[in-house]
Coordinates of C-alpha atoms in Angstrom, one line a residue:
Chain A
M1 CA -109.8 -137.3 67.0
K2 CA -109.7 -134.8 64.1
L3 CA -109.1 -131.8 66.3
Q4 CA -106.7 -133.6 68.1
R5 CA -104.5 -134.4 64.9
N6 CA -105.1 -130.7 64.0
A7 CA -103.5 -129.5 67.4
N8 CA -100.9 -131.3 66.7
A9 CA -100.5 -130.4 63.2
V10 CA -100.7 -126.8 64.7
S11 CA -98.0 -127.3 67.0
V12 CA -95.8 -129.3 64.6
S13 CA -95.9 -126.1 62.4
F14 CA -95.4 -123.8 64.9
I15 CA -92.3 -125.7 66.1
S16 CA -90.9 -125.8 62.6
Q17 CA -91.9 -122.1 62.2
R18 CA -90.0 -121.6 65.3
K19 CA -87.0 -123.5 63.7
V20 CA -87.0 -122.0 60.6
S21 CA -87.4 -118.3 62.0
I22 CA -84.2 -119.0 64.3
A23 CA -82.3 -119.7 61.4
V24 CA -82.8 -117.0 59.6
Q25 CA -81.8 -115.2 62.9
S26 CA -78.8 -116.9 63.7
Y27 CA -77.9 -116.2 59.9
I28 CA -78.8 -112.3 60.7
L29 CA -75.7 -112.9 63.4
I30 CA -73.3 -114.3 61.0
A31 CA -74.1 -112.4 57.9
L32 CA -71.2 -110.1 57.8
P33 CA -68.2 -112.6 58.6
L34 CA -70.2 -114.5 56.1
I35 CA -70.5 -112.3 53.7
G36 CA -66.4 -111.5 54.5
F37 CA -65.5 -115.5 54.0
F38 CA -66.6 -115.4 50.4
V39 CA -65.9 -111.3 49.0
F40 CA -62.6 -110.4 51.0
S41 CA -61.1 -114.3 52.0
I42 CA -62.2 -116.9 49.2
Y43 CA -62.1 -114.4 46.5
P44 CA -58.9 -112.4 46.8
I45 CA -56.9 -115.9 47.7
L46 CA -58.7 -117.3 43.7
W47 CA -57.7 -113.7 42.1
T48 CA -53.9 -114.1 43.6
F49 CA -54.6 -118.1 41.8
R50 CA -55.8 -116.8 38.6
W51 CA -52.5 -114.1 38.3
S52 CA -50.2 -116.3 38.8
F53 CA -50.6 -117.6 35.5
Y54 CA -50.3 -113.8 33.4
S55 CA -47.7 -111.4 33.4
Y56 CA -49.8 -108.9 35.1
N57 CA -48.3 -105.0 36.3
G58 CA -51.8 -103.4 36.7
I59 CA -51.5 -102.1 33.4
A60 CA -54.0 -104.0 31.3
S61 CA -52.8 -103.7 27.6
A62 CA -49.3 -105.2 29.1
T63 CA -51.1 -108.4 30.6
R64 CA -50.6 -111.8 28.9
F65 CA -51.3 -115.3 30.0
I66 CA -48.3 -117.6 30.4
G67 CA -49.2 -120.4 31.9
F68 CA -46.6 -121.9 34.8
D69 CA -43.8 -119.4 33.1
N70 CA -43.6 -117.5 36.5
F71 CA -43.5 -120.8 39.0
I72 CA -41.0 -122.1 36.4
T73 CA -39.1 -118.8 36.9
M74 CA -39.2 -118.7 40.4
F75 CA -37.6 -122.7 40.7
T76 CA -35.4 -122.6 37.6
T77 CA -33.5 -119.3 37.0
D78 CA -34.7 -116.8 39.7
F79 CA -33.3 -117.5 42.9
T80 CA -34.6 -115.1 45.5
Y81 CA -37.8 -116.8 46.3
F82 CA -35.6 -119.9 47.6
K83 CA -32.7 -117.6 49.3
L84 CA -35.9 -115.6 51.6
W85 CA -36.9 -118.9 52.8
G86 CA -33.3 -119.8 53.1
N87 CA -33.5 -116.5 55.2
T88 CA -36.8 -117.1 57.0
F89 CA -35.7 -121.0 58.2
L90 CA -32.2 -118.8 59.7
F91 CA -34.0 -116.5 61.2
A92 CA -35.8 -119.4 63.0
A93 CA -32.7 -121.8 64.0
C94 CA -31.0 -118.8 65.6
K95 CA -34.0 -117.8 67.7
I96 CA -36.3 -120.9 68.7
P97 CA -33.1 -122.6 70.4
F98 CA -32.0 -119.9 72.0
E99 CA -35.5 -118.4 73.0
L100 CA -37.0 -121.3 74.5
S101 CA -34.0 -122.1 76.1
L102 CA -34.0 -119.0 77.9
A103 CA -37.7 -119.3 78.6
L104 CA -37.6 -122.8 80.3
V105 CA -35.2 -122.1 83.0
L106 CA -36.4 -118.6 83.6
A107 CA -40.1 -120.9 83.6
V108 CA -37.9 -123.2 86.2
L109 CA -36.7 -121.0 88.3
L110 CA -40.5 -118.5 88.7
S111 CA -41.7 -122.0 90.0
Q112 CA -39.2 -121.9 93.1
R113 CA -41.8 -120.2 94.8
I114 CA -39.9 -116.9 94.7
R115 CA -40.5 -114.1 96.3
G116 CA -42.5 -112.0 93.4
S117 CA -42.5 -114.2 91.0
S118 CA -46.0 -112.5 89.6
F119 CA -43.7 -109.3 89.5
F120 CA -41.2 -110.9 87.6
R121 CA -43.8 -112.4 85.0
S122 CA -45.4 -108.9 84.2
I123 CA -41.7 -107.9 83.2
F124 CA -40.6 -111.1 81.2
Y125 CA -44.3 -110.5 79.0
L126 CA -43.8 -106.5 78.9
P127 CA -42.5 -106.6 75.5
S128 CA -45.1 -108.6 74.0
V129 CA -47.6 -106.3 74.4
I130 CA -46.0 -103.9 72.8
S131 CA -45.8 -103.2 68.7
T132 CA -43.2 -104.8 66.6
A133 CA -42.6 -102.2 64.5
I134 CA -42.1 -99.7 67.6
I135 CA -39.6 -103.1 69.1
G136 CA -38.1 -102.3 65.7
L137 CA -37.6 -98.9 65.9
I138 CA -36.0 -99.0 69.7
F139 CA -33.4 -102.1 68.6
Y140 CA -32.6 -99.2 65.2
N141 CA -31.9 -96.2 67.6
L142 CA -30.0 -99.0 70.5
F143 CA -28.1 -100.4 68.0
G144 CA -27.5 -97.1 65.5
Y145 CA -23.8 -96.2 64.1
F146 CA -23.9 -93.9 67.4
G147 CA -26.2 -95.7 69.3
N148 CA -26.3 -97.1 73.0
I149 CA -25.3 -100.4 72.7
N150 CA -21.8 -99.3 70.4
A151 CA -20.9 -96.0 73.0
I152 CA -21.2 -98.8 76.2
L153 CA -19.3 -101.5 73.8
L154 CA -16.6 -99.1 73.5
K155 CA -16.3 -97.7 77.0
L156 CA -15.9 -101.7 78.1
G157 CA -13.4 -101.6 76.0
F158 CA -15.0 -104.3 74.1
I159 CA -14.6 -102.9 70.6
K160 CA -11.6 -100.3 69.3
T161 CA -14.6 -98.6 66.7
E162 CA -18.3 -98.3 66.5
I163 CA -19.5 -101.6 64.9
D164 CA -21.9 -100.8 61.4
W165 CA -24.0 -103.1 62.7
F166 CA -26.5 -102.8 60.3
A167 CA -23.9 -102.8 57.4
S168 CA -23.0 -106.7 57.4
K169 CA -25.7 -109.1 56.9
N170 CA -24.4 -111.1 59.8
T171 CA -24.4 -108.4 62.6
S172 CA -28.1 -107.6 61.3
V173 CA -29.1 -111.2 61.7
A174 CA -27.9 -110.7 65.2
V175 CA -29.8 -107.5 65.7
I176 CA -33.1 -108.8 64.3
V177 CA -32.6 -112.2 66.0
L178 CA -32.1 -110.5 69.2
A179 CA -34.8 -108.0 68.9
S180 CA -37.5 -110.7 68.2
I181 CA -36.4 -112.9 71.1
W182 CA -36.6 -109.7 73.4
N183 CA -40.2 -109.3 72.0
T184 CA -41.9 -112.8 72.3
F185 CA -39.8 -114.3 75.2
G186 CA -42.0 -114.1 77.7
I187 CA -45.2 -115.4 76.2
N188 CA -43.0 -118.7 76.0
V189 CA -42.3 -118.3 79.8
M190 CA -46.2 -118.1 80.3
Y191 CA -46.4 -121.2 78.1
F192 CA -43.7 -123.0 80.0
M193 CA -45.0 -122.3 83.6
A194 CA -48.7 -123.3 82.6
A195 CA -46.8 -126.7 81.5
L196 CA -44.9 -127.5 84.7
T197 CA -47.9 -126.8 87.4
N198 CA -49.4 -130.0 85.6
V199 CA -46.0 -131.8 86.7
P200 CA -46.9 -134.1 90.7
K201 CA -44.6 -132.6 93.8
E202 CA -44.2 -135.8 94.7
L203 CA -42.1 -137.3 92.2
Y204 CA -39.6 -134.1 93.6
E205 CA -40.5 -135.4 96.9
S206 CA -39.3 -138.5 96.2
A207 CA -36.0 -137.8 94.6
E208 CA -35.2 -135.5 96.7
L209 CA -35.3 -138.1 99.6
D210 CA -33.5 -140.5 97.0
G211 CA -31.1 -138.1 96.7
A212 CA -31.2 -136.3 93.5
T213 CA -29.8 -133.3 92.9
R214 CA -31.6 -130.3 91.0
I215 CA -29.8 -130.2 87.7
R216 CA -30.9 -134.5 87.4
M217 CA -34.3 -133.7 88.7
F218 CA -34.4 -130.8 86.1
F219 CA -33.4 -133.7 83.2
N220 CA -34.8 -137.0 84.4
I221 CA -38.4 -135.5 86.0
T222 CA -39.4 -132.0 84.8
L223 CA -38.5 -132.5 80.8
P224 CA -39.3 -135.6 80.3
M225 CA -42.9 -134.7 82.2
I226 CA -43.3 -131.7 79.9
I227 CA -42.3 -132.8 76.6
Q228 CA -45.7 -132.7 75.0
V229 CA -46.2 -129.7 75.6
F230 CA -42.9 -128.5 74.6
Q231 CA -43.4 -130.0 71.3
V232 CA -46.7 -128.0 71.0
I233 CA -44.7 -124.6 72.2
L234 CA -41.9 -125.3 69.7
L235 CA -44.4 -125.5 66.6
L236 CA -46.2 -122.6 67.9
S237 CA -42.9 -120.9 67.7
I238 CA -41.7 -122.1 64.2
V239 CA -45.1 -121.0 63.0
G240 CA -44.7 -117.7 64.0
T241 CA -41.1 -116.7 63.3
L242 CA -41.7 -118.2 59.7
G243 CA -44.2 -115.1 59.4
I244 CA -41.6 -113.0 60.6
N245 CA -42.6 -109.1 58.8
D246 CA -42.7 -106.2 60.3
I247 CA -39.4 -105.9 62.5
I248 CA -37.5 -106.8 59.5
L249 CA -39.1 -104.3 57.7
V250 CA -38.2 -101.6 60.1
L251 CA -34.7 -102.4 61.2
T252 CA -33.2 -103.1 58.0
G253 CA -35.6 -103.0 55.6
G254 CA -34.3 -106.3 54.0
G255 CA -30.7 -104.8 54.0
P256 CA -28.1 -104.7 53.2
G257 CA -28.5 -105.7 49.9
G258 CA -31.8 -107.5 50.1
Q259 CA -29.4 -110.2 52.2
T260 CA -32.2 -110.1 55.4
F261 CA -35.1 -110.1 53.8
S262 CA -37.9 -113.2 55.4
V263 CA -40.4 -114.5 52.6
M264 CA -43.5 -111.8 54.1
S265 CA -41.6 -108.8 54.5
Y266 CA -40.1 -109.5 50.7
L267 CA -43.5 -109.8 49.3
T268 CA -44.5 -106.4 51.7
K269 CA -41.7 -104.6 51.0
Q270 CA -41.8 -105.0 46.9
F271 CA -45.8 -105.9 46.4
M272 CA -46.8 -103.2 48.4
P273 CA -48.6 -99.6 48.1
G274 CA -46.8 -97.5 51.0
F275 CA -43.9 -100.1 51.1
M276 CA -42.7 -100.7 47.5
D277 CA -40.7 -98.3 45.2
T278 CA -42.8 -99.2 42.3
S279 CA -46.0 -98.0 40.9
T280 CA -46.3 -101.1 38.8
P281 CA -45.0 -104.0 40.4
S282 CA -45.0 -107.4 38.8
L283 CA -47.8 -108.7 40.1
G284 CA -48.5 -111.7 38.4
Y285 CA -45.1 -113.4 39.5
G286 CA -45.7 -112.1 42.9
C287 CA -48.9 -113.9 42.9
A288 CA -47.1 -116.9 41.9
M289 CA -44.8 -116.0 45.1
S290 CA -47.9 -115.6 47.0
V291 CA -49.4 -119.0 45.8
V292 CA -46.3 -120.9 47.1
T293 CA -46.2 -118.9 50.3
T294 CA -49.5 -120.2 51.1
I295 CA -49.5 -123.2 49.9
M296 CA -45.8 -123.1 52.4
F297 CA -48.1 -122.0 55.0
A298 CA -50.6 -124.8 54.8
I299 CA -48.2 -127.6 55.3
V300 CA -46.6 -126.1 58.2
A301 CA -50.1 -125.2 59.6
G302 CA -51.3 -129.3 58.8
L303 CA -48.4 -130.1 60.6
Y304 CA -49.2 -128.4 63.6
N305 CA -52.3 -129.8 63.3
I306 CA -51.1 -133.6 63.1
F307 CA -48.7 -133.1 65.8
S308 CA -51.1 -131.2 68.6
T309 CA -53.8 -134.1 67.5
K310 CA -51.3 -136.5 68.6
I311 CA -50.4 -134.9 71.2
K312 CA -53.6 -134.5 72.2
N313 CA -54.6 -138.7 72.0
R314 CA -52.0 -139.2 74.6
Y315 CA -53.6 -137.7 77.2
Chain B
M1 CA -27.4 -121.8 104.2
K2 CA -27.3 -123.8 101.0
K3 CA -31.1 -122.8 100.3
N4 CA -30.7 -119.1 100.4
V5 CA -27.2 -119.2 98.2
W6 CA -29.1 -120.8 96.1
R7 CA -32.8 -118.6 96.2
L8 CA -30.0 -115.7 95.9
C9 CA -28.3 -117.5 92.5
I10 CA -32.3 -117.8 91.2
L11 CA -33.0 -114.4 92.1
A12 CA -29.9 -112.8 90.1
V13 CA -30.7 -114.4 87.5
L14 CA -34.3 -112.8 87.4
V15 CA -33.3 -109.5 88.4
S16 CA -30.7 -109.1 85.3
V17 CA -33.1 -110.8 82.8
A18 CA -35.5 -108.2 84.1
F19 CA -33.3 -105.3 83.6
I20 CA -32.2 -106.1 80.2
T21 CA -35.9 -106.4 79.4
V22 CA -36.9 -103.0 81.2
Y23 CA -33.3 -101.5 79.2
P24 CA -34.5 -100.2 76.0
L25 CA -37.8 -99.0 77.1
I26 CA -36.3 -97.3 79.8
Y27 CA -33.0 -96.0 78.2
I28 CA -35.6 -95.0 75.2
F29 CA -37.9 -92.8 77.9
L30 CA -35.2 -91.2 78.9
A31 CA -33.5 -90.0 75.7
S32 CA -36.6 -88.5 74.6
F33 CA -36.2 -86.1 77.1
K34 CA -31.9 -85.4 75.7
S35 CA -31.6 -82.8 72.8
N36 CA -31.2 -83.6 70.1
I37 CA -27.3 -83.1 69.7
E38 CA -26.9 -85.3 72.8
I39 CA -28.4 -88.4 71.5
L40 CA -26.6 -88.8 69.3
T41 CA -23.1 -87.8 71.1
N42 CA -24.1 -89.4 74.6
S43 CA -25.5 -92.2 73.8
S44 CA -23.3 -94.3 76.3
S45 CA -25.2 -92.7 79.2
I46 CA -28.8 -93.6 79.5
F47 CA -29.3 -90.3 81.8
P48 CA -29.6 -86.7 79.7
Q49 CA -27.2 -83.9 81.2
E50 CA -29.5 -81.8 81.0
L51 CA -33.3 -82.4 81.3
T52 CA -35.4 -80.9 78.3
F53 CA -39.3 -81.2 77.5
E54 CA -38.0 -79.7 73.9
N55 CA -38.8 -82.3 71.9
Y56 CA -42.1 -82.9 73.2
I57 CA -43.0 -79.4 72.5
S58 CA -41.4 -79.5 69.6
V59 CA -43.5 -82.3 68.5
C60 CA -47.0 -81.1 69.5
R61 CA -45.2 -78.1 67.0
S62 CA -44.1 -79.7 64.3
N63 CA -46.4 -79.5 60.9
D64 CA -44.8 -82.2 59.2
F65 CA -45.5 -84.7 62.0
N66 CA -48.6 -83.5 62.9
I67 CA -48.6 -85.4 66.4
F68 CA -52.1 -84.6 67.2
R69 CA -53.9 -85.4 64.2
M70 CA -51.8 -88.6 64.2
L71 CA -53.4 -89.4 67.3
W72 CA -56.8 -88.5 66.8
N73 CA -56.6 -91.1 64.2
S74 CA -55.0 -93.8 65.9
I75 CA -57.7 -93.4 68.3
Y76 CA -60.3 -93.2 66.2
Y77 CA -59.5 -96.5 64.3
T78 CA -58.8 -98.3 67.3
L79 CA -61.7 -97.8 69.2
I80 CA -64.0 -98.6 66.3
S81 CA -61.7 -101.8 65.7
V82 CA -62.6 -102.8 69.7
A83 CA -66.2 -102.2 68.7
I84 CA -66.3 -104.1 65.2
A85 CA -64.6 -106.8 67.4
I86 CA -66.8 -107.2 69.9
T87 CA -69.7 -106.7 68.5
I88 CA -69.2 -109.5 65.7
S89 CA -67.3 -111.9 67.7
S90 CA -70.0 -111.6 70.3
M91 CA -72.8 -112.4 67.8
A92 CA -71.5 -114.9 66.4
G93 CA -70.1 -116.5 68.9
Y94 CA -73.6 -116.9 70.3
A95 CA -75.4 -117.9 66.9
F96 CA -72.2 -120.8 67.0
A97 CA -73.2 -122.0 70.5
R98 CA -77.0 -121.5 70.4
G99 CA -78.4 -121.0 67.1
E100 CA -79.7 -123.9 65.2
F101 CA -79.3 -123.7 61.0
P102 CA -78.6 -125.2 57.8
F103 CA -74.6 -125.5 57.2
K104 CA -73.7 -124.8 60.9
K105 CA -70.9 -127.4 61.0
T106 CA -69.7 -126.5 57.4
I107 CA -69.3 -123.2 58.2
F108 CA -68.1 -123.5 61.3
A109 CA -65.2 -125.8 59.9
M110 CA -64.6 -123.2 56.6
F111 CA -64.0 -120.2 59.5
T112 CA -61.8 -122.7 61.6
A113 CA -59.6 -123.9 58.0
L114 CA -59.8 -120.2 57.1
M115 CA -57.2 -119.7 60.4
F116 CA -54.5 -121.8 58.7
I117 CA -54.5 -119.8 55.4
T118 CA -51.5 -117.0 55.4
T119 CA -51.5 -115.6 51.9
G120 CA -48.2 -113.5 51.5
G121 CA -50.7 -110.4 51.5
L122 CA -50.8 -110.1 47.3
D123 CA -55.0 -110.5 48.2
I124 CA -55.2 -106.8 49.2
Y125 CA -55.2 -106.0 45.6
P126 CA -58.7 -107.6 44.9
K127 CA -59.7 -106.5 48.0
F128 CA -59.3 -103.0 46.8
K129 CA -60.9 -103.7 43.6
I130 CA -63.9 -104.5 45.9
L131 CA -63.6 -101.2 47.2
T132 CA -63.6 -98.8 44.4
A133 CA -66.7 -100.6 43.1
L134 CA -68.2 -99.9 46.3
H135 CA -66.7 -95.9 45.7
L136 CA -64.7 -96.2 48.9
N137 CA -61.3 -94.6 48.5
R138 CA -58.0 -96.3 50.4
S139 CA -58.3 -94.5 53.5
L140 CA -58.9 -95.5 57.1
G141 CA -62.0 -95.8 56.6
A142 CA -62.4 -98.3 54.0
L143 CA -59.9 -100.7 56.3
L144 CA -62.3 -100.2 58.7
F145 CA -65.3 -100.9 56.5
L146 CA -63.1 -104.1 55.8
K147 CA -62.7 -105.3 59.1
L148 CA -66.2 -105.5 59.5
F149 CA -66.3 -108.1 57.0
G150 CA -63.5 -109.9 59.0
V151 CA -63.7 -113.5 60.4
P152 CA -62.7 -112.8 63.8
I153 CA -62.2 -116.6 64.0
V154 CA -59.9 -116.6 67.5
N155 CA -63.0 -114.5 69.1
I156 CA -65.6 -116.3 67.9
Y157 CA -64.3 -119.6 70.1
L158 CA -63.4 -117.7 73.2
V159 CA -67.5 -116.2 72.8
R160 CA -68.8 -119.9 71.2
G161 CA -66.8 -121.4 75.1
F162 CA -68.3 -119.0 77.2
V163 CA -71.7 -119.2 76.1
Q164 CA -71.8 -123.1 76.1
S165 CA -70.7 -122.8 79.6
L166 CA -73.7 -120.6 80.5
P167 CA -77.0 -122.7 81.6
I168 CA -79.4 -122.9 78.2
E169 CA -82.4 -122.4 80.5
L170 CA -81.6 -118.7 80.7
D171 CA -82.3 -117.7 77.1
E172 CA -85.0 -121.0 76.6
A173 CA -86.8 -118.9 79.4
A174 CA -86.3 -115.8 77.6
Q175 CA -87.5 -117.2 74.6
I176 CA -90.8 -118.6 76.2
D177 CA -91.6 -115.2 77.7
G178 CA -91.4 -114.4 74.2
C179 CA -88.5 -113.0 73.4
S180 CA -86.8 -113.5 69.8
F181 CA -83.7 -115.6 69.3
I182 CA -81.9 -112.5 68.6
G183 CA -83.5 -110.5 71.6
A184 CA -82.4 -112.9 74.1
F185 CA -78.6 -112.5 72.8
F186 CA -79.1 -108.8 73.3
K187 CA -81.1 -108.7 76.7
I188 CA -80.1 -112.2 78.4
I189 CA -76.6 -113.5 77.0
M190 CA -74.8 -109.8 76.3
P191 CA -74.4 -108.4 79.8
L192 CA -73.2 -112.3 81.1
L193 CA -70.4 -111.6 78.2
A194 CA -68.8 -109.1 80.0
P195 CA -66.1 -110.7 81.0
I196 CA -64.8 -112.5 77.6
L197 CA -65.6 -109.1 75.7
A198 CA -63.4 -107.3 78.1
T199 CA -60.2 -109.8 77.4
I200 CA -61.6 -109.6 73.7
G201 CA -61.6 -105.6 73.6
I202 CA -58.1 -105.5 75.2
L203 CA -56.4 -107.6 72.9
S204 CA -57.7 -106.0 69.6
F205 CA -57.2 -102.5 71.8
Q206 CA -53.6 -103.3 71.6
A207 CA -54.1 -105.3 68.2
S208 CA -55.0 -102.2 66.2
W209 CA -53.4 -99.5 68.0
N210 CA -50.3 -101.4 67.4
D211 CA -51.3 -102.3 63.7
Y212 CA -48.6 -101.4 61.3
I213 CA -48.9 -102.7 57.7
M214 CA -52.1 -102.4 56.9
P215 CA -52.4 -98.8 58.3
T216 CA -49.7 -98.0 56.4
I217 CA -50.4 -99.2 52.9
F218 CA -54.3 -97.7 53.6
T219 CA -52.9 -94.6 53.7
A220 CA -50.0 -94.4 51.5
T221 CA -51.0 -91.9 49.3
Q222 CA -53.2 -90.2 52.4
P223 CA -50.4 -88.5 55.1
K224 CA -53.3 -86.8 56.7
Q225 CA -54.3 -90.2 57.9
Y226 CA -51.6 -91.7 59.5
T227 CA -52.0 -92.9 62.7
L228 CA -49.2 -92.8 65.3
I229 CA -47.1 -96.0 64.3
V230 CA -47.5 -94.8 60.5
G231 CA -46.6 -91.2 61.3
L232 CA -43.6 -92.3 63.2
M233 CA -42.0 -94.9 61.3
S234 CA -42.7 -92.8 58.0
L235 CA -40.2 -90.3 59.5
K236 CA -37.9 -92.7 60.5
N237 CA -38.0 -93.8 56.8
S238 CA -37.6 -90.4 55.6
G239 CA -33.8 -88.9 54.5
S240 CA -33.8 -86.6 57.6
A241 CA -34.2 -89.3 60.6
A242 CA -30.6 -88.9 62.3
A243 CA -32.2 -85.1 62.6
N244 CA -35.2 -86.3 63.6
W245 CA -34.1 -88.6 66.1
N246 CA -35.7 -86.2 69.3
L247 CA -38.7 -85.9 67.4
I248 CA -39.6 -89.8 67.1
L249 CA -38.1 -90.7 70.7
A250 CA -40.9 -88.5 72.1
G251 CA -43.4 -89.7 69.4
T252 CA -42.3 -93.8 70.1
V253 CA -43.1 -92.4 74.0
I254 CA -46.8 -91.4 73.7
T255 CA -47.4 -94.3 71.3
L256 CA -46.4 -96.9 73.6
L257 CA -48.3 -94.7 76.9
P258 CA -51.1 -96.1 76.0
V259 CA -50.8 -99.7 75.8
L260 CA -48.3 -99.7 78.4
V261 CA -51.1 -97.6 81.1
A262 CA -53.7 -100.7 79.7
Y263 CA -51.1 -103.4 80.6
G264 CA -50.2 -102.4 84.0
F265 CA -54.4 -102.3 84.6
G266 CA -55.3 -104.6 82.9
N267 CA -52.1 -107.2 82.9
R268 CA -54.7 -110.3 83.6
Y269 CA -56.8 -109.4 80.1
F270 CA -53.8 -109.4 78.1
V271 CA -52.7 -113.0 80.2
S272 CA -55.9 -114.5 79.4
G273 CA -55.3 -114.0 75.9
L274 CA -52.5 -116.5 75.5
A275 CA -55.1 -118.6 75.7
A276 CA -56.4 -117.2 72.4
G277 CA -53.2 -117.6 71.0
A278 CA -52.7 -121.4 71.7
I279 CA -55.6 -121.9 70.0
K280 CA -54.9 -120.2 66.7
G281 CA -51.7 -121.5 66.4

């Protein structure tokens, strides 16, 4: 009796010892990301929150606490930050409708059992693997004053003299949007193709028997069947486009006159070593912008989450 | 008959979009064989009037644009980044799939929440402060050190899902045979992770080879540490960009080649990374 109890106690302590040992070993395996989470993610975020209440440019003697002044300036007198979001939404509004409809049409065409469809798919996806900085460089060359696009347009007689694409806001935005669509439309072709494979073939067959045209089939069968996936794709491209950064830095550097800065590219150009022109950036003000940006993106991500769980629940 | 016309139309659309897609790349590739004067004056034709390898030779000889040093920087930066991505995400993914430990769910939720946080980038300053306190100068090495402490949540998701799909008897048997929890990971699980680690490896290869902003920030004061992309962009931003288009284009082609070759061979791994993008949101 006593012996058995001892044996039980031994095995219980053995099991709990094993449990402790597994817990310890698990913590060893996740040690680096766990330390990194607190030291290199959470602490830096708290740091930006703290300094957003200061006038601070890296020089200790010029540092002082100013409460909400940075935020008040940002929202009431200096409208730079508003304009940045305006530009960013402008990019999204120009890019997303065009890119998604192009991708959807291509995906529909590719799913028609065309010969070489996987070849076309690989070609369309190709620009997505290239560095966005290099894409900026390529389009900067193509749309340069003496570049290929101007030369071809001249030759074809569409224009009389060269267009200085980067001299006005409208043409700069057009080039940025074009380069950005070229960069990412292939990803959306892939997403749409995945969505289309889930549409039952029988629907098309019976519609064909009823004499429906292809265009009608697209609007009455394909679109309604993929609308839920479409929402996810839409939100993915919104989040992606709002974060647009490298391509603007390389193509226009925010020019002309800072009119093509997106939120992220402005923050990079004004406050990051290697990009900024000053050695004493007004970090306090930058931190305030950074804080509001973090909140804006969290809101977008939150909206995305609400939407995507709603979509999942419907299935 | 009608069907054939339809098919021809589809093919015409696909071919023209494919042409627009590859055109910029072909133009840049062929222009890199033009002389600098021709790049500026003969830009309407995609073919060089006179094929010259001069640009590649001068890129290799240029003192301001030390391509071999930049190539080496890009290579070691990329290789170490890939090694870090594979090691950290496979260990953490295994721990979250099979480990039992206090706060497991909380930690996983915290890591996931991080995915939805996009700071404006100014959080780089406190990171610099910590690195300085650790006596690490701003350099590619310091950036790699920072990557060591990153939270690669998308990759952790991928590995965790993969490990959960493996039969649990595998590592239980190993642990009954006297293997420790970590030992079972290295001896049994890690070899089985090859397919998913190939995906993670090729995606992080692409991401770090293409990386522009972070390497620029960390090498801002040290041109000797420039990677290919950073060097190219600094040449483009320098005052003499117009005079250097030949160097820039040849450098661009050299920078593009590794990724394009990898895409040619490992096409499906790139595409399977799309699933990762979908999780990431």
